[in-house]
XYZ file of C-alpha atoms in Angstrom:
328
model
C 7.385 253.541 -72.870
C 10.868 255.844 -72.568
C 13.454 253.666 -69.717
C 16.613 254.609 -69.045
C 19.765 252.515 -70.425
C 20.346 249.190 -68.176
C 22.806 249.267 -65.516
C 25.264 246.807 -63.937
C 24.873 245.012 -61.101
C 27.816 244.713 -58.197
C 28.157 241.061 -59.537
C 28.623 242.582 -63.123
C 24.949 241.134 -64.205
C 22.700 243.857 -66.322
C 20.047 245.302 -63.899
C 16.685 245.825 -65.092
C 16.328 249.680 -66.785
C 13.786 252.393 -65.201
C 10.741 252.407 -66.745
C 8.153 255.252 -66.881
C 5.213 255.389 -65.023
C 2.067 257.518 -66.613
C 0.055 255.724 -64.658
C -1.458 256.401 -60.667
C -2.845 253.527 -58.784
C -6.098 253.390 -58.132
C -7.761 254.010 -54.977
C -9.369 251.044 -54.221
C -10.983 251.957 -50.547
C -14.423 251.231 -51.860
C -13.969 247.940 -53.023
C -11.659 246.231 -50.821
C -14.745 244.696 -48.800
C -16.191 243.503 -51.843
C -19.952 241.983 -51.779
C -19.194 238.450 -52.115
C -17.762 237.178 -48.528
C -14.194 237.513 -50.802
C -12.323 240.933 -49.468
C -11.682 242.528 -53.136
C -14.466 240.655 -54.947
C -17.372 242.932 -56.048
C -20.243 241.195 -57.960
C -23.031 243.027 -59.962
C -26.271 240.926 -60.891
C -28.512 242.203 -63.672
C -30.827 239.955 -62.501
C -31.706 238.123 -65.726
C -30.727 234.791 -66.777
C -26.851 234.759 -67.879
C -23.089 233.708 -67.198
C -21.170 234.556 -64.471
C -17.948 236.385 -66.161
C -15.188 236.828 -63.711
C -13.054 239.830 -64.729
C -9.837 239.272 -62.219
C -6.677 242.189 -62.380
C -4.044 242.592 -59.986
C -2.850 239.117 -59.891
C 0.645 240.454 -60.570
C 0.290 243.714 -57.589
C 2.156 245.891 -59.695
C -0.057 245.416 -62.878
C -2.443 248.599 -61.962
C -4.143 249.146 -65.449
C -6.194 246.313 -65.201
C -7.429 247.615 -61.473
C -7.465 251.080 -63.081
C -9.905 249.811 -65.606
C -12.194 247.576 -63.210
C -12.253 250.732 -60.517
C -13.586 252.892 -63.558
C -16.130 250.589 -64.386
C -17.336 249.682 -60.810
C -16.987 253.615 -60.225
C -19.394 254.404 -62.315
C -22.087 251.503 -61.506
C -21.955 249.040 -64.344
C -23.913 246.357 -64.557
C -24.176 243.709 -67.047
C -27.495 243.567 -69.403
C -27.939 240.002 -68.590
C -25.933 237.729 -66.308
C -23.770 238.686 -63.648
C -20.269 240.228 -63.833
C -17.538 239.668 -60.674
C -14.933 242.590 -60.432
C -11.862 240.816 -58.754
C -8.814 242.355 -57.154
C -6.721 239.733 -56.389
C -2.941 240.125 -54.798
C -4.192 243.221 -52.505
C -1.309 242.599 -49.994
C 1.536 243.552 -53.317
C -0.734 246.227 -54.634
C -0.271 247.999 -51.291
C 3.157 248.474 -51.430
C 3.010 249.692 -55.252
C 5.607 252.626 -55.544
C 5.841 254.157 -58.834
C 9.488 255.060 -57.696
C 10.150 251.394 -57.751
C 6.850 249.887 -59.711
C 8.813 246.401 -60.196
C 9.067 245.461 -56.730
C 5.261 244.818 -55.917
C 4.972 241.927 -58.430
C 4.316 239.803 -55.231
C 4.837 239.278 -51.499
C 6.290 236.009 -51.351
C 5.756 233.800 -54.675
C 4.296 234.727 -58.093
C 0.962 234.157 -57.888
C 0.353 232.986 -61.277
C 2.055 230.094 -60.825
C 0.662 228.262 -58.362
C -3.115 227.135 -59.894
C -2.749 223.696 -59.034
C -5.164 221.724 -57.158
C -2.083 219.799 -55.818
C -0.712 222.840 -54.830
C -3.650 225.197 -53.795
C -4.722 222.018 -51.285
C -1.684 221.316 -50.157
C -0.143 222.391 -46.802
C 2.238 224.925 -47.778
C 1.714 228.637 -47.123
C 2.813 231.769 -48.587
C 1.061 235.611 -49.108
C -0.035 234.341 -52.371
C -1.146 231.109 -51.654
C -3.385 231.803 -48.597
C -4.600 234.724 -50.956
C -5.738 232.491 -54.034
C -7.329 229.923 -51.578
C -9.259 232.732 -50.048
C -10.963 233.644 -53.572
C -10.887 230.054 -55.014
C -14.351 229.657 -54.695
C -15.697 232.609 -56.649
C -13.697 231.077 -59.594
C -15.074 228.305 -58.867
C -18.477 229.670 -59.770
C -17.040 231.542 -63.211
C -18.527 230.535 -66.360
C -15.890 232.672 -68.151
C -12.543 233.879 -66.886
C -10.978 237.160 -68.001
C -7.614 237.731 -66.591
C -6.159 241.371 -67.005
C -2.589 241.468 -67.271
C -0.206 243.962 -68.466
C 3.582 243.585 -69.787
C 6.933 244.686 -68.738
C 8.987 245.001 -71.766
C 7.761 246.173 -75.271
C 4.962 244.401 -76.834
C 2.187 244.460 -79.113
C -1.146 243.579 -77.043
C -2.376 239.557 -77.409
C -5.033 237.389 -75.888
C -3.328 234.072 -74.466
C -6.035 231.241 -74.657
C -4.309 228.663 -73.016
C -4.407 224.909 -74.953
C -8.492 224.442 -75.423
C -10.485 225.249 -78.440
C -13.197 227.095 -76.143
C -10.864 229.216 -75.239
C -9.521 229.836 -78.751
C -12.755 230.394 -79.910
C -13.675 232.943 -77.151
C -10.336 234.702 -77.683
C -11.116 235.188 -81.700
C -14.720 236.505 -80.413
C -13.406 239.320 -77.950
C -11.385 240.375 -81.198
C -9.161 243.215 -78.598
C -6.523 242.377 -78.942
C -6.745 240.492 -82.668
C -3.648 238.407 -81.536
C -4.745 235.282 -79.957
C -2.342 232.790 -78.737
C -2.628 229.243 -77.892
C 0.161 228.471 -75.200
C 0.999 225.844 -72.749
C 1.760 228.044 -69.947
C 5.279 227.887 -67.716
C 7.259 225.219 -66.607
C 7.480 226.728 -63.320
C 3.957 226.506 -62.082
C 0.255 226.979 -63.940
C -1.481 229.739 -64.011
C -4.976 231.266 -63.230
C -6.347 230.405 -66.813
C -4.959 226.671 -66.550
C -6.973 226.191 -63.448
C -8.136 223.087 -64.410
C -11.590 224.085 -64.455
C -11.025 225.854 -67.573
C -8.331 223.723 -68.987
C -9.696 219.988 -68.673
C -11.517 218.688 -71.548
C -15.091 219.677 -72.012
C -17.341 222.254 -73.504
C -17.405 225.130 -70.384
C -15.967 226.862 -68.549
C -13.341 229.190 -70.063
C -10.540 231.471 -69.960
C -8.554 233.410 -71.444
C -5.874 236.262 -70.434
C -5.293 239.414 -71.785
C -1.545 240.913 -71.832
C -3.309 244.255 -72.913
C 0.703 246.396 -73.385
C 2.969 247.840 -70.870
C 2.587 247.851 -67.409
C 2.343 251.420 -67.008
C 0.872 253.026 -70.364
C -2.129 255.278 -70.605
C -2.863 253.525 -73.437
C -3.011 249.708 -72.022
C -5.267 251.356 -69.849
C -7.699 251.924 -73.385
C -6.875 248.715 -74.659
C -7.549 246.877 -71.392
C -11.375 248.500 -71.511
C -11.838 247.709 -75.098
C -10.877 243.997 -74.407
C -13.403 244.031 -71.431
C -16.068 245.258 -73.594
C -15.204 243.283 -76.678
C -15.806 239.936 -73.903
C -19.235 241.183 -72.316
C -20.332 242.080 -76.075
C -19.572 238.443 -77.059
C -21.791 237.009 -74.540
C -24.783 239.461 -75.389
C -24.123 240.985 -71.728
C -23.499 244.379 -73.181
C -24.605 246.776 -75.950
C -22.895 248.690 -78.464
C -23.857 251.555 -76.580
C -23.698 250.669 -73.212
C -21.993 253.783 -70.669
C -18.611 253.487 -69.813
C -17.488 251.001 -72.470
C -15.440 252.373 -75.544
C -17.264 251.985 -78.969
C -16.931 248.453 -80.597
C -13.774 248.301 -82.373
C -13.554 248.220 -86.276
C -13.494 244.653 -87.316
C -9.797 243.164 -87.969
C -8.820 240.310 -89.252
C -7.932 237.788 -86.040
C -4.707 236.799 -86.544
C -4.222 233.493 -84.303
C -0.734 231.668 -83.321
C 0.407 228.572 -81.595
C 3.547 228.159 -79.007
C 5.465 225.465 -80.047
C 8.558 226.226 -77.690
C 9.073 227.921 -74.637
C 12.177 229.020 -73.695
C 13.336 228.892 -70.317
C 16.386 230.813 -69.114
C 18.877 227.681 -67.759
C 21.664 230.202 -66.875
C 21.978 233.407 -65.072
C 23.563 234.674 -68.262
C 20.638 234.104 -70.786
C 21.433 236.821 -73.715
C 19.029 237.788 -76.539
C 21.235 239.030 -79.559
C 19.373 242.286 -79.675
C 16.230 244.007 -77.539
C 13.345 242.394 -79.702
C 9.606 243.262 -78.998
C 6.681 240.827 -78.533
C 4.811 240.177 -81.845
C 8.242 241.143 -84.031
C 8.259 237.744 -86.418
C 11.052 236.608 -87.444
C 11.354 235.928 -91.198
C 13.862 233.438 -91.381
C 14.320 229.629 -89.529
C 17.504 228.964 -87.661
C 17.893 232.768 -86.958
C 20.113 232.855 -83.893
C 17.797 234.697 -80.813
C 20.021 234.377 -77.969
C 22.672 232.561 -75.940
C 21.611 230.967 -72.866
C 25.341 229.592 -71.193
C 26.943 226.884 -74.151
C 23.418 226.764 -75.669
C 22.173 228.494 -78.950
C 18.384 229.539 -79.130
C 17.390 229.385 -82.944
C 13.913 230.119 -84.616
C 12.541 226.437 -85.556
C 10.836 227.636 -88.556
C 10.440 230.668 -91.087
C 8.269 233.085 -89.356
C 8.399 232.866 -86.015
C 6.356 234.850 -83.571
C 8.123 236.185 -80.762
C 5.312 236.085 -77.864
C 6.674 238.087 -74.760
C 10.281 238.123 -74.679
C 11.811 238.811 -71.321
C 15.099 240.900 -71.925
C 16.377 239.951 -68.848
C 15.132 236.525 -67.747
C 15.905 235.101 -64.199
C 17.088 231.611 -64.257
C 14.438 229.009 -64.221
C 11.888 231.869 -65.705
C 10.425 231.961 -69.371
C 12.773 234.056 -71.757
C 10.580 233.761 -74.741
C 8.121 231.651 -76.409
C 7.889 230.966 -79.884
C 4.818 230.571 -81.932
C 3.949 229.500 -85.645
C 1.616 231.725 -87.143
C -1.795 229.385 -88.358
């Protein structure tokens, strides 16, 4: 994705560059009413016994690649061969504000919808646009046997699957096969993600969740990776054949790569600065390599062959700057 050079704000901080937007936001009008009693959530039922899979897009309103993928499947009439699939468009209010001239601005309305999936928060008295919407579709999440949360990334990065901290999450990600890199991680210090909701994160054998990061937000290739990941998921559950229409052909078998996050680096100052523009998926060969400076603190690799997971090259204070993972 082409980016303009970063700009300096009035207070001297480095502003985000402008990103090229190759994708047009889909027209979701046909799916806004839904058929589940929850606006924006549509279920297609095979009529045959099987799991309930929830494919959720637009947890962040500007991550439109997942919405494009689900719109294609819905418009084409996709129905699983067994079980049922629910297609969800989560943060519709933020998505309605999407503007390709300023695509970063519509990530959320009041707060990040992917940091509020704690039972105490959801059951608490506080209100926001995202909390109220999460409470609205939470009953649908409560019925899912498998949750697949569709995301993309702002900064350059290889696609990956985040499987949370459970063995069943890891097993699912490795069966999906696309993307082939599966990363186990504990989430963020400033709130629980949808895949960390207690049903999916608690000890047990079911249900299970994965989060796919299919590429940079507004690239055409990201949509194709998203569709391939969805196809891999459904085929791994015997809910679609290799020749199912609307789904990409099965990917050539590749060796799954697994990594476990050992450190989540959170920016403690507004001056957090990486030493170079690292790419997600980059492996730093040597232990103790200086990655970044956060005020008076050096951020260094804790071991050889350290995988950088989704570095955010302009992190805000209190937000995740990078996750460091050990290859396994």
